[in-house]
Amino acid sequence: MLREYQLTNFKAFPGPETIPIRPITLIYGPNSSGKSSILQSLILLKQTLQEAENPETLLLPKGNLVNLGSYREFIHRHDVSKAFSFKVLLEVGKQETPKSFGNLVSDNMMQISFLGLRVTFSYNQETSNIVFSSLDLFVNNDSYPVAIYKPERRESLDLDIAPVSSLETRLKHDWINYDHSLWQLWWNKYNWWVSLRAEEVVKKNFKALKLNRNNQGWETRLPQELSKWQQYFKNEIENNVQKYFEKDLVEVESLIKLWDRFKNNYTFERAKEDLTNLIKEQILSCKSFLPIKFIAQNIEQAAGAEIRNFSDIYEQCNILNLTQIALSASEMFRHCLESLIYIGPLREYPERLYVLSGNSSQQVGKSGKMVSDILFRNPELLKQVNEQLERFGLGYELKVASYTNKETSELSDVFALRLVDKYTGVNVSLLDVGFGISQVLPIVVQSMLSRNTTLLIEQPEIHIHPRLQAELGSLLAECIKSPLNNQFIIETHSEHLMLRLQKLIRKGELNPDDVSVIYVDRGLEGSKCLHLRLDEEGDFIDEWPGGFFEEDFNEIFQ
């Protein structure tokens, strides 16, 4: 699940604007302040992954979910010289932890609670294309990335090492943050093992030269043996006796160098040099803006004996494979976006009759038009929705009315959603009651249908009574808990929704950390996001700009 979201140079936000995301995140603010832009940016990312036909498409501003025009239209102040970036921080849960974590970081070394990515785009005015600028990898709450990746220039790639698809972006390490706590903990745990492993590698490679077949106990005096053979090969070469000893001399001298480096005060400063040489050979391949696979360069071909030896040493020392961690973060965020559901501010107008579409989607759609199909196929969900309507106190029970084909006596694909008045028993169409029920129904259905999903909802309060707006707060509080475990990011103007959540906190049914209240305020420099914290009593710790919904007070007393 998302824990934090950051935007830079997107529409009204110059940024970087950091938005704390909680199980329930409410976004308030004046009209045209930029509230919807926060949701639109997330929808842009989902739309790119979901609809882009070309895997090389970095961003898809125009699609079925949102139409943002072009880079020029969504970049802050339409200045295409500015770079657009987003950053996500994802909470690593037991069920969400990618299998690839495996032995990257052992349990007794460090607990990874959060993984984050920041992706930066720019605009090439000559080609009129959006360009991938960089990808930053974050671990836990450190404010600085553990590594930065940048695109590999196509003309510099060795095609004999790793074939390149014309549709893929390849990323290589540009910077590694060895001051990150992750590396410090790794070195404290494994520095002794590095030295031990280096000795094993030197012995293995020396044995492969087959110089000591009849020399017992050579392992105990390895440095002396290496020096002896070094001098022997030098003498043979100088005397022009055996030219082919030159290769053996190179091998022996590389082992001497390796021994001296790792066995004589091998510090973290030295380790950083070796790790950098090793890690820079790792490459990420991207689809759109997210890495999808690791391209393992053939070290035997791509590097010399020294790098091969470093790889052999660190391979057994639980090296922090940053590339694999980046793939894990990418996998988590991709899953988050793919499962993300958006419900727009204007829901479908109800109909008297529906025709079953045959679509098996588990999403109501941005306008809620799939509500009828979902309820028709899912009687258990219909029962749960009616229980929720009962709690809302609407006085109606929702029923699905099926119709039979007169000629075949079989059920047809035509059906209706009907409301039964619980007081009079009168059966009516959704069209014959207030518009509010049809507007809130998609939100109720999707909230109760989804599992472990992030729902983006714009203005859920449209066309519904203040009391029902408050009841939506109770619905949200129910749906963030087990077994649903959903997350809501809601753009709203509803005072009543906020008051209900404050009440639930005061009663102990919600924790203050379950709710994030964001106020978007616009100034001369652009829009900013203010995080308004709540205490254990549900009261605001931070002052609400202009007062908490003071309009009614001002109208009466001013």
PDB file of C-alpha atoms in Angstrom, residues 227-501:
ATOM      1  CA  SER A 227      55.741 -15.061  -4.589  1.00  0.00           C
ATOM      2  CA  LYS A 228      57.841 -18.117  -5.465  1.00  0.00           C
ATOM      3  CA  TRP A 229      55.931 -18.794  -8.677  1.00  0.00           C
ATOM      4  CA  GLN A 230      55.896 -15.108  -9.590  1.00  0.00           C
ATOM      5  CA  GLN A 231      59.674 -14.987  -9.445  1.00  0.00           C
ATOM      6  CA  TYR A 232      59.985 -18.268 -11.320  1.00  0.00           C
ATOM      7  CA  PHE A 233      57.840 -17.070 -14.233  1.00  0.00           C
ATOM      8  CA  LYS A 234      59.707 -13.754 -14.378  1.00  0.00           C
ATOM      9  CA  ASN A 235      63.034 -15.535 -14.611  1.00  0.00           C
ATOM     10  CA  GLU A 236      61.798 -17.862 -17.327  1.00  0.00           C
ATOM     11  CA  ILE A 237      60.428 -14.978 -19.379  1.00  0.00           C
ATOM     12  CA  GLU A 238      63.581 -12.847 -18.930  1.00  0.00           C
ATOM     13  CA  ASN A 239      65.726 -15.738 -20.118  1.00  0.00           C
ATOM     14  CA  ASN A 240      63.448 -16.096 -23.156  1.00  0.00           C
ATOM     15  CA  VAL A 241      63.020 -19.741 -22.330  1.00  0.00           C
ATOM     16  CA  GLN A 242      59.263 -20.017 -22.202  1.00  0.00           C
ATOM     17  CA  LYS A 243      57.184 -17.134 -23.596  1.00  0.00           C
ATOM     18  CA  TYR A 244      53.943 -18.878 -22.807  1.00  0.00           C
ATOM     19  CA  PHE A 245      54.623 -18.302 -19.081  1.00  0.00           C
ATOM     20  CA  GLU A 246      53.472 -14.704 -19.588  1.00  0.00           C
ATOM     21  CA  LYS A 247      49.821 -15.697 -19.132  1.00  0.00           C
ATOM     22  CA  ASP A 248      50.651 -17.640 -15.958  1.00  0.00           C
ATOM     23  CA  LEU A 249      52.575 -14.654 -14.634  1.00  0.00           C
ATOM     24  CA  VAL A 250      49.570 -12.381 -15.177  1.00  0.00           C
ATOM     25  CA  GLU A 251      47.312 -14.844 -13.325  1.00  0.00           C
ATOM     26  CA  VAL A 252      49.702 -15.216 -10.388  1.00  0.00           C
ATOM     27  CA  GLU A 253      50.264 -11.459 -10.084  1.00  0.00           C
ATOM     28  CA  SER A 254      46.497 -10.839 -10.118  1.00  0.00           C
ATOM     29  CA  LEU A 255      46.154 -13.318  -7.232  1.00  0.00           C
ATOM     30  CA  ILE A 256      48.955 -11.594  -5.317  1.00  0.00           C
ATOM     31  CA  LYS A 257      47.215  -8.259  -5.840  1.00  0.00           C
ATOM     32  CA  LEU A 258      43.921  -9.762  -4.700  1.00  0.00           C
ATOM     33  CA  TRP A 259      45.526 -11.279  -1.589  1.00  0.00           C
ATOM     34  CA  ASP A 260      47.261  -8.042  -0.641  1.00  0.00           C
ATOM     35  CA  ARG A 261      44.074  -6.027  -1.136  1.00  0.00           C
ATOM     36  CA  PHE A 262      41.719  -8.208   0.888  1.00  0.00           C
ATOM     37  CA  LYS A 263      44.020  -9.638   3.555  1.00  0.00           C
ATOM     38  CA  ASN A 264      45.839  -6.449   4.544  1.00  0.00           C
ATOM     39  CA  ASN A 265      43.505  -3.985   6.286  1.00  0.00           C
ATOM     40  CA  TYR A 266      40.589  -4.236   3.876  1.00  0.00           C
ATOM     41  CA  THR A 267      38.466  -1.228   4.869  1.00  0.00           C
ATOM     42  CA  PHE A 268      34.977  -0.151   3.852  1.00  0.00           C
ATOM     43  CA  GLU A 269      36.568   2.589   1.738  1.00  0.00           C
ATOM     44  CA  ARG A 270      38.314  -0.084  -0.322  1.00  0.00           C
ATOM     45  CA  ALA A 271      35.159  -2.180  -0.408  1.00  0.00           C
ATOM     46  CA  LYS A 272      33.233   0.768  -1.873  1.00  0.00           C
ATOM     47  CA  GLU A 273      35.654   0.970  -4.799  1.00  0.00           C
ATOM     48  CA  ASP A 274      35.341  -2.746  -5.532  1.00  0.00           C
ATOM     49  CA  LEU A 275      31.565  -2.798  -5.131  1.00  0.00           C
ATOM     50  CA  THR A 276      31.155   0.180  -7.444  1.00  0.00           C
ATOM     51  CA  ASN A 277      33.170  -1.569 -10.160  1.00  0.00           C
ATOM     52  CA  LEU A 278      31.054  -4.674  -9.687  1.00  0.00           C
ATOM     53  CA  ILE A 279      27.614  -3.062  -9.383  1.00  0.00           C
ATOM     54  CA  LYS A 280      28.043  -0.809 -12.403  1.00  0.00           C
ATOM     55  CA  GLU A 281      27.873  -3.927 -14.578  1.00  0.00           C
ATOM     56  CA  GLN A 282      24.237  -4.507 -13.520  1.00  0.00           C
ATOM     57  CA  ILE A 283      21.533  -3.283 -15.917  1.00  0.00           C
ATOM     58  CA  LEU A 284      17.774  -2.813 -15.562  1.00  0.00           C
ATOM     59  CA  SER A 285      15.393  -3.106 -18.490  1.00  0.00           C
ATOM     60  CA  CYS A 286      12.215  -0.995 -18.351  1.00  0.00           C
ATOM     61  CA  LYS A 287       8.749  -1.121 -19.811  1.00  0.00           C
ATOM     62  CA  SER A 288       7.210   2.346 -19.806  1.00  0.00           C
ATOM     63  CA  PHE A 289       8.575   4.016 -16.678  1.00  0.00           C
ATOM     64  CA  LEU A 290       9.127   0.955 -14.442  1.00  0.00           C
ATOM     65  CA  PRO A 291      11.925  -1.655 -14.457  1.00  0.00           C
ATOM     66  CA  ILE A 292      10.704  -5.141 -15.335  1.00  0.00           C
ATOM     67  CA  LYS A 293      13.829  -7.303 -15.466  1.00  0.00           C
ATOM     68  CA  PHE A 294      17.507  -7.541 -14.643  1.00  0.00           C
ATOM     69  CA  ILE A 295      19.916  -8.013 -17.533  1.00  0.00           C
ATOM     70  CA  ALA A 296      22.938  -9.874 -16.155  1.00  0.00           C
ATOM     71  CA  GLN A 297      25.926  -8.806 -18.163  1.00  0.00           C
ATOM     72  CA  ASN A 298      28.303 -11.656 -18.926  1.00  0.00           C
ATOM     73  CA  ILE A 299      31.128 -10.789 -16.557  1.00  0.00           C
ATOM     74  CA  GLU A 300      33.476 -13.229 -18.309  1.00  0.00           C
ATOM     75  CA  GLN A 301      33.190 -11.083 -21.450  1.00  0.00           C
ATOM     76  CA  ALA A 302      32.330  -7.698 -20.013  1.00  0.00           C
ATOM     77  CA  ALA A 303      35.132  -7.366 -17.490  1.00  0.00           C
ATOM     78  CA  GLY A 304      38.660  -8.451 -16.674  1.00  0.00           C
ATOM     79  CA  ALA A 305      39.970 -10.992 -14.184  1.00  0.00           C
ATOM     80  CA  GLU A 306      39.850  -8.469 -11.338  1.00  0.00           C
ATOM     81  CA  ILE A 307      36.102  -7.847 -11.678  1.00  0.00           C
ATOM     82  CA  ARG A 308      35.470 -11.567 -12.082  1.00  0.00           C
ATOM     83  CA  ASN A 309      37.295 -12.198  -8.823  1.00  0.00           C
ATOM     84  CA  PHE A 310      35.341  -9.444  -7.040  1.00  0.00           C
ATOM     85  CA  SER A 311      32.128 -11.025  -8.275  1.00  0.00           C
ATOM     86  CA  ASP A 312      33.259 -14.428  -7.018  1.00  0.00           C
ATOM     87  CA  ILE A 313      34.092 -13.001  -3.594  1.00  0.00           C
ATOM     88  CA  TYR A 314      30.982 -10.912  -3.010  1.00  0.00           C
ATOM     89  CA  GLU A 315      28.590 -13.432  -4.496  1.00  0.00           C
ATOM     90  CA  GLN A 316      28.832 -15.483  -1.299  1.00  0.00           C
ATOM     91  CA  CYS A 317      28.748 -12.509   1.070  1.00  0.00           C
ATOM     92  CA  ASN A 318      25.049 -11.668   0.825  1.00  0.00           C
ATOM     93  CA  ILE A 319      25.874  -8.570  -1.179  1.00  0.00           C
ATOM     94  CA  LEU A 320      23.132  -5.977  -1.261  1.00  0.00           C
ATOM     95  CA  ASN A 321      21.807  -6.490  -4.762  1.00  0.00           C
ATOM     96  CA  LEU A 322      20.448  -3.003  -5.361  1.00  0.00           C
ATOM     97  CA  THR A 323      19.200  -3.931  -8.796  1.00  0.00           C
ATOM     98  CA  GLN A 324      17.040  -6.700  -7.368  1.00  0.00           C
ATOM     99  CA  ILE A 325      15.720  -4.390  -4.629  1.00  0.00           C
ATOM    100  CA  ALA A 326      14.799  -1.868  -7.334  1.00  0.00           C
ATOM    101  CA  LEU A 327      12.919  -4.603  -9.194  1.00  0.00           C
ATOM    102  CA  SER A 328      11.094  -5.526  -5.986  1.00  0.00           C
ATOM    103  CA  ALA A 329      10.016  -1.904  -5.459  1.00  0.00           C
ATOM    104  CA  SER A 330       8.934  -1.718  -9.094  1.00  0.00           C
ATOM    105  CA  GLU A 331       6.950  -4.950  -8.787  1.00  0.00           C
ATOM    106  CA  MET A 332       5.125  -3.625  -5.721  1.00  0.00           C
ATOM    107  CA  PHE A 333       4.280  -0.282  -7.341  1.00  0.00           C
ATOM    108  CA  ARG A 334       3.186  -1.920 -10.588  1.00  0.00           C
ATOM    109  CA  HIS A 335       0.802  -4.140  -8.609  1.00  0.00           C
ATOM    110  CA  CYS A 336      -0.467  -1.081  -6.709  1.00  0.00           C
ATOM    111  CA  LEU A 337      -1.223   0.791  -9.945  1.00  0.00           C
ATOM    112  CA  GLU A 338      -2.772  -2.185 -11.706  1.00  0.00           C
ATOM    113  CA  SER A 339      -5.179  -2.781  -8.825  1.00  0.00           C
ATOM    114  CA  LEU A 340      -5.897   0.933  -8.281  1.00  0.00           C
ATOM    115  CA  ILE A 341      -9.547   1.850  -8.939  1.00  0.00           C
ATOM    116  CA  TYR A 342     -10.834   5.296  -9.869  1.00  0.00           C
ATOM    117  CA  ILE A 343     -14.401   6.542  -9.393  1.00  0.00           C
ATOM    118  CA  GLY A 344     -15.002   9.954 -10.912  1.00  0.00           C
ATOM    119  CA  PRO A 345     -17.145  12.849  -9.643  1.00  0.00           C
ATOM    120  CA  LEU A 346     -20.073  12.223 -12.015  1.00  0.00           C
ATOM    121  CA  ARG A 347     -21.602   8.761 -11.809  1.00  0.00           C
ATOM    122  CA  GLU A 348     -23.888   7.166 -14.419  1.00  0.00           C
ATOM    123  CA  TYR A 349     -27.535   8.181 -14.566  1.00  0.00           C
ATOM    124  CA  PRO A 350     -29.657   5.115 -13.664  1.00  0.00           C
ATOM    125  CA  GLU A 351     -31.702   3.236 -16.257  1.00  0.00           C
ATOM    126  CA  ARG A 352     -35.003   1.384 -15.993  1.00  0.00           C
ATOM    127  CA  LEU A 353     -33.644  -1.690 -17.740  1.00  0.00           C
ATOM    128  CA  TYR A 354     -30.143  -3.056 -18.161  1.00  0.00           C
ATOM    129  CA  VAL A 355     -28.748  -5.596 -20.612  1.00  0.00           C
ATOM    130  CA  LEU A 356     -26.122  -7.936 -19.193  1.00  0.00           C
ATOM    131  CA  SER A 357     -22.862  -7.018 -20.898  1.00  0.00           C
ATOM    132  CA  GLY A 358     -21.049 -10.301 -20.274  1.00  0.00           C
ATOM    133  CA  ASN A 359     -18.141  -8.326 -18.828  1.00  0.00           C
ATOM    134  CA  SER A 360     -16.670 -10.091 -15.792  1.00  0.00           C
ATOM    135  CA  SER A 361     -14.913  -6.986 -14.480  1.00  0.00           C
ATOM    136  CA  GLN A 362     -14.626  -6.517 -10.729  1.00  0.00           C
ATOM    137  CA  GLN A 363     -14.534  -2.738 -11.121  1.00  0.00           C
ATOM    138  CA  VAL A 364     -17.556  -0.445 -11.325  1.00  0.00           C
ATOM    139  CA  GLY A 365     -15.674   1.871 -13.694  1.00  0.00           C
ATOM    140  CA  LYS A 366     -14.931   5.567 -13.353  1.00  0.00           C
ATOM    141  CA  SER A 367     -18.605   6.455 -13.946  1.00  0.00           C
ATOM    142  CA  GLY A 368     -20.019   3.452 -12.083  1.00  0.00           C
ATOM    143  CA  LYS A 369     -21.682   1.991 -15.165  1.00  0.00           C
ATOM    144  CA  MET A 370     -20.700  -1.594 -14.280  1.00  0.00           C
ATOM    145  CA  VAL A 371     -22.578  -1.561 -10.946  1.00  0.00           C
ATOM    146  CA  SER A 372     -25.619  -3.273 -12.442  1.00  0.00           C
ATOM    147  CA  ASP A 373     -23.602  -6.142 -13.976  1.00  0.00           C
ATOM    148  CA  ILE A 374     -21.634  -6.708 -10.770  1.00  0.00           C
ATOM    149  CA  LEU A 375     -24.747  -6.873  -8.587  1.00  0.00           C
ATOM    150  CA  PHE A 376     -26.516  -9.169 -11.075  1.00  0.00           C
ATOM    151  CA  ARG A 377     -23.638 -11.678 -10.932  1.00  0.00           C
ATOM    152  CA  ASN A 378     -22.991 -11.471  -7.194  1.00  0.00           C
ATOM    153  CA  PRO A 379     -26.002 -12.165  -4.904  1.00  0.00           C
ATOM    154  CA  GLU A 380     -23.784 -12.272  -1.805  1.00  0.00           C
ATOM    155  CA  LEU A 381     -22.449  -8.804  -2.551  1.00  0.00           C
ATOM    156  CA  LEU A 382     -26.029  -7.583  -3.100  1.00  0.00           C
ATOM    157  CA  LYS A 383     -26.872  -8.864   0.377  1.00  0.00           C
ATOM    158  CA  GLN A 384     -23.912  -6.991   1.882  1.00  0.00           C
ATOM    159  CA  VAL A 385     -24.838  -3.806   0.025  1.00  0.00           C
ATOM    160  CA  ASN A 386     -28.382  -4.013   1.401  1.00  0.00           C
ATOM    161  CA  GLU A 387     -26.996  -4.391   4.914  1.00  0.00           C
ATOM    162  CA  GLN A 388     -25.008  -1.227   4.314  1.00  0.00           C
ATOM    163  CA  LEU A 389     -28.068   0.615   2.975  1.00  0.00           C
ATOM    164  CA  GLU A 390     -29.864  -0.462   6.151  1.00  0.00           C
ATOM    165  CA  ARG A 391     -27.128   1.162   8.235  1.00  0.00           C
ATOM    166  CA  PHE A 392     -27.475   4.278   6.105  1.00  0.00           C
ATOM    167  CA  GLY A 393     -31.123   4.426   7.152  1.00  0.00           C
ATOM    168  CA  LEU A 394     -32.396   4.918   3.601  1.00  0.00           C
ATOM    169  CA  GLY A 395     -35.498   2.789   4.089  1.00  0.00           C
ATOM    170  CA  TYR A 396     -35.016   0.854   0.838  1.00  0.00           C
ATOM    171  CA  GLU A 397     -33.883  -2.636  -0.116  1.00  0.00           C
ATOM    172  CA  LEU A 398     -32.153  -3.078  -3.458  1.00  0.00           C
ATOM    173  CA  LYS A 399     -33.249  -6.015  -5.616  1.00  0.00           C
ATOM    174  CA  VAL A 400     -32.272  -7.408  -9.002  1.00  0.00           C
ATOM    175  CA  ALA A 401     -35.350  -8.149 -11.129  1.00  0.00           C
ATOM    176  CA  SER A 402     -34.712 -10.712 -13.874  1.00  0.00           C
ATOM    177  CA  TYR A 403     -36.893 -11.076 -16.954  1.00  0.00           C
ATOM    178  CA  THR A 404     -37.901 -14.227 -18.808  1.00  0.00           C
ATOM    179  CA  ASN A 405     -37.996 -14.678 -22.557  1.00  0.00           C
ATOM    180  CA  LYS A 406     -41.668 -15.446 -23.346  1.00  0.00           C
ATOM    181  CA  GLU A 407     -40.818 -17.628 -26.328  1.00  0.00           C
ATOM    182  CA  THR A 408     -38.193 -19.838 -24.661  1.00  0.00           C
ATOM    183  CA  SER A 409     -39.180 -19.417 -20.992  1.00  0.00           C
ATOM    184  CA  GLU A 410     -35.484 -18.864 -20.291  1.00  0.00           C
ATOM    185  CA  LEU A 411     -33.990 -15.974 -18.371  1.00  0.00           C
ATOM    186  CA  SER A 412     -33.067 -13.176 -20.736  1.00  0.00           C
ATOM    187  CA  ASP A 413     -30.107 -10.822 -20.509  1.00  0.00           C
ATOM    188  CA  VAL A 414     -32.477  -8.006 -19.585  1.00  0.00           C
ATOM    189  CA  PHE A 415     -32.807  -7.105 -15.916  1.00  0.00           C
ATOM    190  CA  ALA A 416     -33.584  -4.159 -13.664  1.00  0.00           C
ATOM    191  CA  LEU A 417     -32.350  -2.729 -10.379  1.00  0.00           C
ATOM    192  CA  ARG A 418     -35.371  -2.030  -8.181  1.00  0.00           C
ATOM    193  CA  LEU A 419     -35.828  -0.424  -4.790  1.00  0.00           C
ATOM    194  CA  VAL A 420     -38.395  -1.834  -2.368  1.00  0.00           C
ATOM    195  CA  ASP A 421     -39.742   0.665   0.169  1.00  0.00           C
ATOM    196  CA  LYS A 422     -39.342  -1.044   3.556  1.00  0.00           C
ATOM    197  CA  TYR A 423     -42.314   0.829   4.991  1.00  0.00           C
ATOM    198  CA  THR A 424     -44.883   0.497   2.196  1.00  0.00           C
ATOM    199  CA  GLY A 425     -43.536  -2.441   0.196  1.00  0.00           C
ATOM    200  CA  VAL A 426     -43.780  -0.390  -2.990  1.00  0.00           C
ATOM    201  CA  ASN A 427     -41.330  -1.513  -5.688  1.00  0.00           C
ATOM    202  CA  VAL A 428     -39.822   1.394  -7.640  1.00  0.00           C
ATOM    203  CA  SER A 429     -37.074   2.062 -10.160  1.00  0.00           C
ATOM    204  CA  LEU A 430     -33.891   3.900  -9.229  1.00  0.00           C
ATOM    205  CA  LEU A 431     -35.155   6.570 -11.619  1.00  0.00           C
ATOM    206  CA  ASP A 432     -38.193   7.192  -9.443  1.00  0.00           C
ATOM    207  CA  VAL A 433     -36.327   8.125  -6.268  1.00  0.00           C
ATOM    208  CA  GLY A 434     -33.812  10.819  -5.471  1.00  0.00           C
ATOM    209  CA  PHE A 435     -30.649  10.993  -7.560  1.00  0.00           C
ATOM    210  CA  GLY A 436     -28.447  10.504  -4.485  1.00  0.00           C
ATOM    211  CA  ILE A 437     -28.866   6.722  -4.162  1.00  0.00           C
ATOM    212  CA  SER A 438     -27.635   6.078  -7.710  1.00  0.00           C
ATOM    213  CA  GLN A 439     -24.648   8.363  -7.061  1.00  0.00           C
ATOM    214  CA  VAL A 440     -23.547   6.706  -3.823  1.00  0.00           C
ATOM    215  CA  LEU A 441     -24.213   3.126  -4.984  1.00  0.00           C
ATOM    216  CA  PRO A 442     -20.989   2.739  -7.072  1.00  0.00           C
ATOM    217  CA  ILE A 443     -18.935   3.848  -4.066  1.00  0.00           C
ATOM    218  CA  VAL A 444     -20.661   1.404  -1.718  1.00  0.00           C
ATOM    219  CA  VAL A 445     -20.393  -1.504  -4.172  1.00  0.00           C
ATOM    220  CA  GLN A 446     -16.720  -0.956  -5.016  1.00  0.00           C
ATOM    221  CA  SER A 447     -15.708  -0.348  -1.404  1.00  0.00           C
ATOM    222  CA  MET A 448     -17.260  -3.635  -0.300  1.00  0.00           C
ATOM    223  CA  LEU A 449     -16.137  -5.630  -3.341  1.00  0.00           C
ATOM    224  CA  SER A 450     -12.453  -4.698  -3.324  1.00  0.00           C
ATOM    225  CA  ARG A 451      -9.701  -6.364  -1.294  1.00  0.00           C
ATOM    226  CA  ASN A 452      -6.278  -4.835  -0.555  1.00  0.00           C
ATOM    227  CA  THR A 453      -6.961  -2.134  -3.127  1.00  0.00           C
ATOM    228  CA  THR A 454      -6.428   1.619  -3.362  1.00  0.00           C
ATOM    229  CA  LEU A 455      -9.592   3.496  -4.369  1.00  0.00           C
ATOM    230  CA  LEU A 456      -9.405   7.019  -5.773  1.00  0.00           C
ATOM    231  CA  ILE A 457     -12.744   8.782  -5.390  1.00  0.00           C
ATOM    232  CA  GLU A 458     -13.667  12.310  -6.428  1.00  0.00           C
ATOM    233  CA  GLN A 459     -16.423  14.126  -4.540  1.00  0.00           C
ATOM    234  CA  PRO A 460     -18.340  11.175  -3.077  1.00  0.00           C
ATOM    235  CA  GLU A 461     -20.730  13.638  -1.445  1.00  0.00           C
ATOM    236  CA  ILE A 462     -22.302  14.853  -4.706  1.00  0.00           C
ATOM    237  CA  HIS A 463     -26.129  14.754  -4.614  1.00  0.00           C
ATOM    238  CA  ILE A 464     -26.349  13.130  -1.183  1.00  0.00           C
ATOM    239  CA  HIS A 465     -27.818  14.390   2.095  1.00  0.00           C
ATOM    240  CA  PRO A 466     -25.432  15.567   4.876  1.00  0.00           C
ATOM    241  CA  ARG A 467     -26.427  12.629   7.094  1.00  0.00           C
ATOM    242  CA  LEU A 468     -25.555  10.172   4.333  1.00  0.00           C
ATOM    243  CA  GLN A 469     -22.247  11.975   3.793  1.00  0.00           C
ATOM    244  CA  ALA A 470     -21.455  11.268   7.440  1.00  0.00           C
ATOM    245  CA  GLU A 471     -22.447   7.618   7.023  1.00  0.00           C
ATOM    246  CA  LEU A 472     -19.906   7.342   4.231  1.00  0.00           C
ATOM    247  CA  GLY A 473     -17.277   7.990   6.893  1.00  0.00           C
ATOM    248  CA  SER A 474     -18.422   4.894   8.773  1.00  0.00           C
ATOM    249  CA  LEU A 475     -18.325   2.890   5.535  1.00  0.00           C
ATOM    250  CA  LEU A 476     -14.732   3.950   4.898  1.00  0.00           C
ATOM    251  CA  ALA A 477     -13.752   3.063   8.458  1.00  0.00           C
ATOM    252  CA  GLU A 478     -15.216  -0.417   7.983  1.00  0.00           C
ATOM    253  CA  CYS A 479     -13.596  -1.052   4.603  1.00  0.00           C
ATOM    254  CA  ILE A 480     -10.021  -0.237   5.663  1.00  0.00           C
ATOM    255  CA  LYS A 481     -10.115  -3.065   8.199  1.00  0.00           C
ATOM    256  CA  SER A 482      -9.759  -6.815   7.760  1.00  0.00           C
ATOM    257  CA  PRO A 483     -10.813  -8.674   5.686  1.00  0.00           C
ATOM    258  CA  LEU A 484     -11.178  -5.858   3.117  1.00  0.00           C
ATOM    259  CA  ASN A 485      -8.013  -3.867   3.968  1.00  0.00           C
ATOM    260  CA  ASN A 486      -8.693  -1.185   1.371  1.00  0.00           C
ATOM    261  CA  GLN A 487      -7.141   2.250   1.109  1.00  0.00           C
ATOM    262  CA  PHE A 488      -8.998   5.417   0.095  1.00  0.00           C
ATOM    263  CA  ILE A 489      -7.692   8.641  -1.426  1.00  0.00           C
ATOM    264  CA  ILE A 490     -10.641  11.014  -1.654  1.00  0.00           C
ATOM    265  CA  GLU A 491     -10.986  14.522  -3.041  1.00  0.00           C
ATOM    266  CA  THR A 492     -13.891  16.125  -1.200  1.00  0.00           C
ATOM    267  CA  HIS A 493     -15.558  19.249   0.165  1.00  0.00           C
ATOM    268  CA  SER A 494     -17.624  17.380   2.751  1.00  0.00           C
ATOM    269  CA  GLU A 495     -17.527  18.710   6.302  1.00  0.00           C
ATOM    270  CA  HIS A 496     -19.858  15.930   7.454  1.00  0.00           C
ATOM    271  CA  LEU A 497     -17.543  13.171   6.244  1.00  0.00           C
ATOM    272  CA  MET A 498     -14.693  14.727   8.215  1.00  0.00           C
ATOM    273  CA  LEU A 499     -16.806  15.139  11.343  1.00  0.00           C
ATOM    274  CA  ARG A 500     -17.806  11.460  11.296  1.00  0.00           C
ATOM    275  CA  LEU A 501     -14.172  10.334  11.048  1.00  0.00           C
TER     276      LEU A 501
END
